[in-house]
Structure formats: C-alpha cells, structure tokens
mmCIF file of C-alpha atoms in Angstrom:
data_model
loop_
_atom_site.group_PDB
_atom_site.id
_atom_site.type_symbol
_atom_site.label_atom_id
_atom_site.label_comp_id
_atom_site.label_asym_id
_atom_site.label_seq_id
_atom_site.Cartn_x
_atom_site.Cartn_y
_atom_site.Cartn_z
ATOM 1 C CA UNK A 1038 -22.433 17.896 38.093
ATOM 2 C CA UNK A 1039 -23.834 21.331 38.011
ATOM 3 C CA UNK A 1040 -24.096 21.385 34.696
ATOM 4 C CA UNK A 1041 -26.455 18.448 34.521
ATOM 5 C CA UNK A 1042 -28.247 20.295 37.291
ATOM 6 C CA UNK A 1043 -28.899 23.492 35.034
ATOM 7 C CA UNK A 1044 -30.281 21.078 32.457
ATOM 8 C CA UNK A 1045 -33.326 19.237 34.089
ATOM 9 C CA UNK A 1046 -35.842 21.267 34.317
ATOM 10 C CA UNK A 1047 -37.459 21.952 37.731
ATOM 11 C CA UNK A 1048 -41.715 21.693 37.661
ATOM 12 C CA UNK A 1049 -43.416 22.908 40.728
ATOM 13 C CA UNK A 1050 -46.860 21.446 41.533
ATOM 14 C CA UNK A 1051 -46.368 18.808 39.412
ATOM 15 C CA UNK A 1052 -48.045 16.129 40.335
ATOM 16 C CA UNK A 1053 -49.788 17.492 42.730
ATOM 17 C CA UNK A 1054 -49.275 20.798 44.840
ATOM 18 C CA UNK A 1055 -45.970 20.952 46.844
ATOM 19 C CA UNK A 1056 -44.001 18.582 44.911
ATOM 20 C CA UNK A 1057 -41.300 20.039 42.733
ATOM 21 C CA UNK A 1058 -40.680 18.169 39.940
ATOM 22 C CA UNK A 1059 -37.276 17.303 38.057
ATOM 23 C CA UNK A 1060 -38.062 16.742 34.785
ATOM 24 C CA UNK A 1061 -34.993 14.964 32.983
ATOM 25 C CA UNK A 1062 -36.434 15.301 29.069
ATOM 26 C CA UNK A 1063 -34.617 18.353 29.046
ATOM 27 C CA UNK A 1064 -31.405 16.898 29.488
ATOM 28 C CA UNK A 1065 -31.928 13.839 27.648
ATOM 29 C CA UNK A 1066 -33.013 16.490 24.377
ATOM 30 C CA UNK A 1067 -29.791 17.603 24.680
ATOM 31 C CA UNK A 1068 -27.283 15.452 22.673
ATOM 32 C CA UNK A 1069 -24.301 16.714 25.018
ATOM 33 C CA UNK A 1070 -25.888 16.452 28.768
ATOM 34 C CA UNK A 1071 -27.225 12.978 27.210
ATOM 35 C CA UNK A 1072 -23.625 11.820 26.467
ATOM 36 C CA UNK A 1073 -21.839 13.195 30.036
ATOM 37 C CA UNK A 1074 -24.408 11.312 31.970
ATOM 38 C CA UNK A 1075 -24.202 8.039 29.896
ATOM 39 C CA UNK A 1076 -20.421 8.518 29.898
ATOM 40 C CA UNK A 1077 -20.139 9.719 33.910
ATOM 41 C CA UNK A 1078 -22.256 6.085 34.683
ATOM 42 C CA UNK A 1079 -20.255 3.660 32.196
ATOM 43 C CA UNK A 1080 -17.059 5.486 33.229
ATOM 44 C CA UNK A 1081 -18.100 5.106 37.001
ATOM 45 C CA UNK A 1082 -18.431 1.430 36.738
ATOM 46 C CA UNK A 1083 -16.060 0.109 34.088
ATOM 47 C CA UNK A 1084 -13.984 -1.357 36.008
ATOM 48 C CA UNK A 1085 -16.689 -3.970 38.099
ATOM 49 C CA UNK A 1086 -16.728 -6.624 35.122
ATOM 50 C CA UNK A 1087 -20.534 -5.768 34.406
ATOM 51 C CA UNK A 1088 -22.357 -8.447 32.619
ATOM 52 C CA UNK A 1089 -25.655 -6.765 32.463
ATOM 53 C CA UNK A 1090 -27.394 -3.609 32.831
ATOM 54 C CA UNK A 1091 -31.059 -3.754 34.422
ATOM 55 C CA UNK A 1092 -32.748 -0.860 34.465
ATOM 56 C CA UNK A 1093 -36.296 0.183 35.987
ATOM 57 C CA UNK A 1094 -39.388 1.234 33.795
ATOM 58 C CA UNK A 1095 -39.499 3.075 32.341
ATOM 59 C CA UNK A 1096 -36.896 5.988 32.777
ATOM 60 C CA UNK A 1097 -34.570 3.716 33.931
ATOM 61 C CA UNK A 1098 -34.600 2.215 30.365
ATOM 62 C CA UNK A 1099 -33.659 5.992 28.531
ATOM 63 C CA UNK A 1100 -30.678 5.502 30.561
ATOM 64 C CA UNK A 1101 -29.914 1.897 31.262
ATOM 65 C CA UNK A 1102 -29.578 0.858 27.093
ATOM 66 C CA UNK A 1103 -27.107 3.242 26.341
ATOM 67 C CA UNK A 1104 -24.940 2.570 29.426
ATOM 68 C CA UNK A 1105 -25.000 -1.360 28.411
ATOM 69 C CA UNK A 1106 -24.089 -0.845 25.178
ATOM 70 C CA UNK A 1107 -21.106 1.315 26.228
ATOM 71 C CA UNK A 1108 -19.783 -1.205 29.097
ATOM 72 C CA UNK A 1109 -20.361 -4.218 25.958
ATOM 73 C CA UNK A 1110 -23.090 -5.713 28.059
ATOM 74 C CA UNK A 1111 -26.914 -7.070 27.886
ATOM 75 C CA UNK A 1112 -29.864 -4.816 29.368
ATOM 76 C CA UNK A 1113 -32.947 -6.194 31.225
ATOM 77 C CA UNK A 1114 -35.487 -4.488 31.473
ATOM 78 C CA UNK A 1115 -37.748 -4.359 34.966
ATOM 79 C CA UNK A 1116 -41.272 -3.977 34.440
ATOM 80 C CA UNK A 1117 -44.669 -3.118 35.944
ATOM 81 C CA UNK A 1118 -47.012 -6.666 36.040
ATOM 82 C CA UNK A 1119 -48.179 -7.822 33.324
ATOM 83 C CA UNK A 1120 -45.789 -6.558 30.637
ATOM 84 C CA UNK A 1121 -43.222 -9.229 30.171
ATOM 85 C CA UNK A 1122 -44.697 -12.114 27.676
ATOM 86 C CA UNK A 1123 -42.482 -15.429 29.270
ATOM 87 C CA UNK A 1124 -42.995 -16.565 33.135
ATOM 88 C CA UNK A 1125 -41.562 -13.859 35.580
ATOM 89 C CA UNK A 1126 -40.127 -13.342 39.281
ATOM 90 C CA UNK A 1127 -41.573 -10.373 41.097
ATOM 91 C CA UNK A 1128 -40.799 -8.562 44.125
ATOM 92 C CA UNK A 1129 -43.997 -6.270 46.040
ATOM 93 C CA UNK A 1130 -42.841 -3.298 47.947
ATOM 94 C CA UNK A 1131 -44.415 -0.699 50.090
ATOM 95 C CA UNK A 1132 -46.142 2.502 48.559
ATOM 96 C CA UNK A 1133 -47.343 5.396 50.410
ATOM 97 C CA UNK A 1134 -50.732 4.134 50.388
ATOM 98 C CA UNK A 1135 -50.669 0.376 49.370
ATOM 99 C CA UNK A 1136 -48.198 -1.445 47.607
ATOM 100 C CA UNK A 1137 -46.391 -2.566 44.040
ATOM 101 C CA UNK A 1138 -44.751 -4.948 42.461
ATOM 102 C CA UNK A 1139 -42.448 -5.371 39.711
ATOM 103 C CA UNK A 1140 -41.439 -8.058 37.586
ATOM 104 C CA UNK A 1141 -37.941 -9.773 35.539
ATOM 105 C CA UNK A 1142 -37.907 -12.686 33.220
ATOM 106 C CA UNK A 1143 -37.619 -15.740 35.416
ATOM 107 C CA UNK A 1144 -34.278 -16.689 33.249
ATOM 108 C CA UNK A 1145 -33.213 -12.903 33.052
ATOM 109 C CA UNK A 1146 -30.064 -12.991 35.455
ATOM 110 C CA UNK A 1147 -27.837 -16.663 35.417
ATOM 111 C CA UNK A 1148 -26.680 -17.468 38.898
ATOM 112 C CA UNK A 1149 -23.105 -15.158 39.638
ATOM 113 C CA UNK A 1150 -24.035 -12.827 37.029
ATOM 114 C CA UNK A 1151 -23.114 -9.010 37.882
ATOM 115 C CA UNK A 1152 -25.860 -6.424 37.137
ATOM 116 C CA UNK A 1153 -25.399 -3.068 37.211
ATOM 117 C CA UNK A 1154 -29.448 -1.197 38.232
ATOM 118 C CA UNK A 1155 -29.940 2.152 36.862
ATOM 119 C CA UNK A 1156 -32.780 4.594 37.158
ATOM 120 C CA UNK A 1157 -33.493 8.002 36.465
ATOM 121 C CA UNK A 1158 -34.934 9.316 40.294
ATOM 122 C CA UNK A 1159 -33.821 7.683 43.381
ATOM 123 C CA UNK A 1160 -36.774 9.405 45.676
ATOM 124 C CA UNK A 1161 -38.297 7.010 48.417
ATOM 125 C CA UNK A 1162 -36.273 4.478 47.505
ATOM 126 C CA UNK A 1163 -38.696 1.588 47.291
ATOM 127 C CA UNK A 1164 -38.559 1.142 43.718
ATOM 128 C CA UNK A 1165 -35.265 0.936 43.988
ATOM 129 C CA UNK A 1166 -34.646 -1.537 47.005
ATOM 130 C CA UNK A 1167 -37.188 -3.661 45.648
ATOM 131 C CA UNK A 1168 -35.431 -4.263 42.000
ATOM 132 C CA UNK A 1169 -31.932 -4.469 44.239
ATOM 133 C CA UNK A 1170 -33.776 -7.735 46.220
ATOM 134 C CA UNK A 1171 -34.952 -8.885 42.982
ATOM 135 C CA UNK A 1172 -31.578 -9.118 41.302
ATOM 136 C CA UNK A 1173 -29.911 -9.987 44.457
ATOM 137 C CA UNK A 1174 -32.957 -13.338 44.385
ATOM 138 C CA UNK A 1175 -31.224 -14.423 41.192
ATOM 139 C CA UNK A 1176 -27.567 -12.678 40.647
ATOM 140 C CA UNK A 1177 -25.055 -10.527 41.918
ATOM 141 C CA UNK A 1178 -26.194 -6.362 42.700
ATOM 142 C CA UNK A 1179 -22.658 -4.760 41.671
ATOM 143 C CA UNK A 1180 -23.711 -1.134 41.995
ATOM 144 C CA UNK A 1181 -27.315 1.260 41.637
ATOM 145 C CA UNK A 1182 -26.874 3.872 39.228
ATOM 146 C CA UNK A 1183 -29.423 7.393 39.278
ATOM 147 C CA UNK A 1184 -29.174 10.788 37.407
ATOM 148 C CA UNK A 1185 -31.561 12.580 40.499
ATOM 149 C CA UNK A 1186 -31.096 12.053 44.263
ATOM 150 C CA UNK A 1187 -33.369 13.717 46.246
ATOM 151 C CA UNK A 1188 -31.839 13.658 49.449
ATOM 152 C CA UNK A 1189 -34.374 14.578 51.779
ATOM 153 C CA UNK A 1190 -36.202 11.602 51.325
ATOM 154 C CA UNK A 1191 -33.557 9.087 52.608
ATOM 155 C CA UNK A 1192 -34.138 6.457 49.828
ATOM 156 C CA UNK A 1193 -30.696 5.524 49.978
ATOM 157 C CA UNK A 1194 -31.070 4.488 53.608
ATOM 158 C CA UNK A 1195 -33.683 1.573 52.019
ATOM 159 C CA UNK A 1196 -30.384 0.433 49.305
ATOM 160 C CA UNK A 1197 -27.696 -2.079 50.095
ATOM 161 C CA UNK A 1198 -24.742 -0.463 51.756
ATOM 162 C CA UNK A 1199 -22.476 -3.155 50.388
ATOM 163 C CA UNK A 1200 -22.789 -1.941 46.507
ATOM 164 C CA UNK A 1201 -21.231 0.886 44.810
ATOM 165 C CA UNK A 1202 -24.139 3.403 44.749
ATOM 166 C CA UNK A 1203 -23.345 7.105 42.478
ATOM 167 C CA UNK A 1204 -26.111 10.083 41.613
ATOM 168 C CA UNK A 1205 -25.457 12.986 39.908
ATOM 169 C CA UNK A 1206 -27.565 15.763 40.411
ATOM 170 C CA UNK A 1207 -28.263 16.100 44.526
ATOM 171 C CA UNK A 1208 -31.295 18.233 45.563
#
C-alpha cells in the first residue's frame, strides 16, 4: 500500500493549523492508483455476495460507484439532510461541537440485503458508525471499506467488530 501512500498528497494546516491533511485528488488523477484502489476494495470483498454498495458523501461516492459496478451491484448514495428528493431514514451522530445527521432513501436497502459502506477517510469515526447503524436499521452491514485510516484517532473503535473492515493507506 505504499504506493497509494506516495500518491495522496499530504496538506499541513489545512483546515485549520495542526491538522495535516490527506488529500486523495491526487491519487484519484491518476488513472493507475485510481484502478489499484478500486480493484484492492472489489477484490477484498468479492467473495461476501454484495448486493449493494453505499457509500458516504461525498468522497465516499468517487469511490463507492466504481467498486459497485465492478462487484455487478447497485450504489446508494448517503447524504447530508435535505438532498435526497423521496421520504428518507436518518441517523444523528455526535460532532466535536454539536451534532449531524445523515440521510438514505426510506426504500434504499430491502430487508436481508448485504451492503458493502465505503468512504474515502475513516478519522473519528462517527460518520462512519452512524451510516453502519443506518444500514444495519434496514439491511445487512457486510464490511466498511476506506482508502485513509488515521489511526490515532481510534475511529475504528466506534465500527462494528463483527464486519469485515480493510484501509489502505495507515497514518
């Protein structure tokens, strides 16, 4: 995975000072970084029967459609409030300072459906957990999918430790 490591390009002070970003457009310019991490996720979960992809707005889109389309299954898209035009189920979870929510078509997931959840950061990890309950409310969670892990942060204490859960690129 070092080599998708040497292609996202590290930001410091971005946001704010003291945060070090890891800006993936650099890898997803590149045609072949773009293809080994759509190919490492698909490959990683072949095998687990996936009948559809959800993946997190907005990054978790750039990688979620492509990683559908090479299992052969449907993508659903999570979403900020607001966004999605037919009635919705949401899930709120904590922020640093406040909280969120986010949002799936109401008839997105049928009952014993597997979905696969796929993001581009896992940081905190409350994005994350929340879209896990949210499927889990309405299907089956087979795995969590992320390019970046920053491990520091623990998110992946906040995940289900009964799913299948891969990163790539560890900082």
């Amino acid at each position: 995975m070092e080599d998708i490591k040497k292609m996202i390009r590290n930001i410091p002070d971005f946001p704010k000072k003291g945060i070090m970003f890891r800006d993936i457009t650099t890898a997803v310019k590149d045609p072949v970084t773009m293809k080994k991490i759509i190919d490492y996720i698909a490959d990683e979960f072949k095998n687990e029967k996936i009948d559809y992809v959800a993946g997190i707005e907005s990054r978790g889109f750039i990688f979620g459609m492509p990683v559908a389309y090479s299992l052969g299954c449907g993508f659903i898209p999570i979403r900020k409030p607001g966004k999605l035009p037919a009635e919705t189920i949401s899930m709120e979870y904590e922020l640093e300072y406040g909280t969120d929510k986010i949002e799936i078509h109401k008839d997105a997931i049928e009952k014993g459906k597997k979905v696969l959840l796929i993001d581009d950061l896992l940081a905190t990890g409350g994005t994350a957990a929340a879209a896990s309950k949210l499927i889990q409310s309405v299907g089956e969670l087979a795995g969590i999918a992320f390019v970046i892990e920053l491990e520091e942060l623990k998110g992946r204490e906040k995940l289900p430790n009964d799913v299948k859960i891969i990163s790539m690129a560890k900082y």
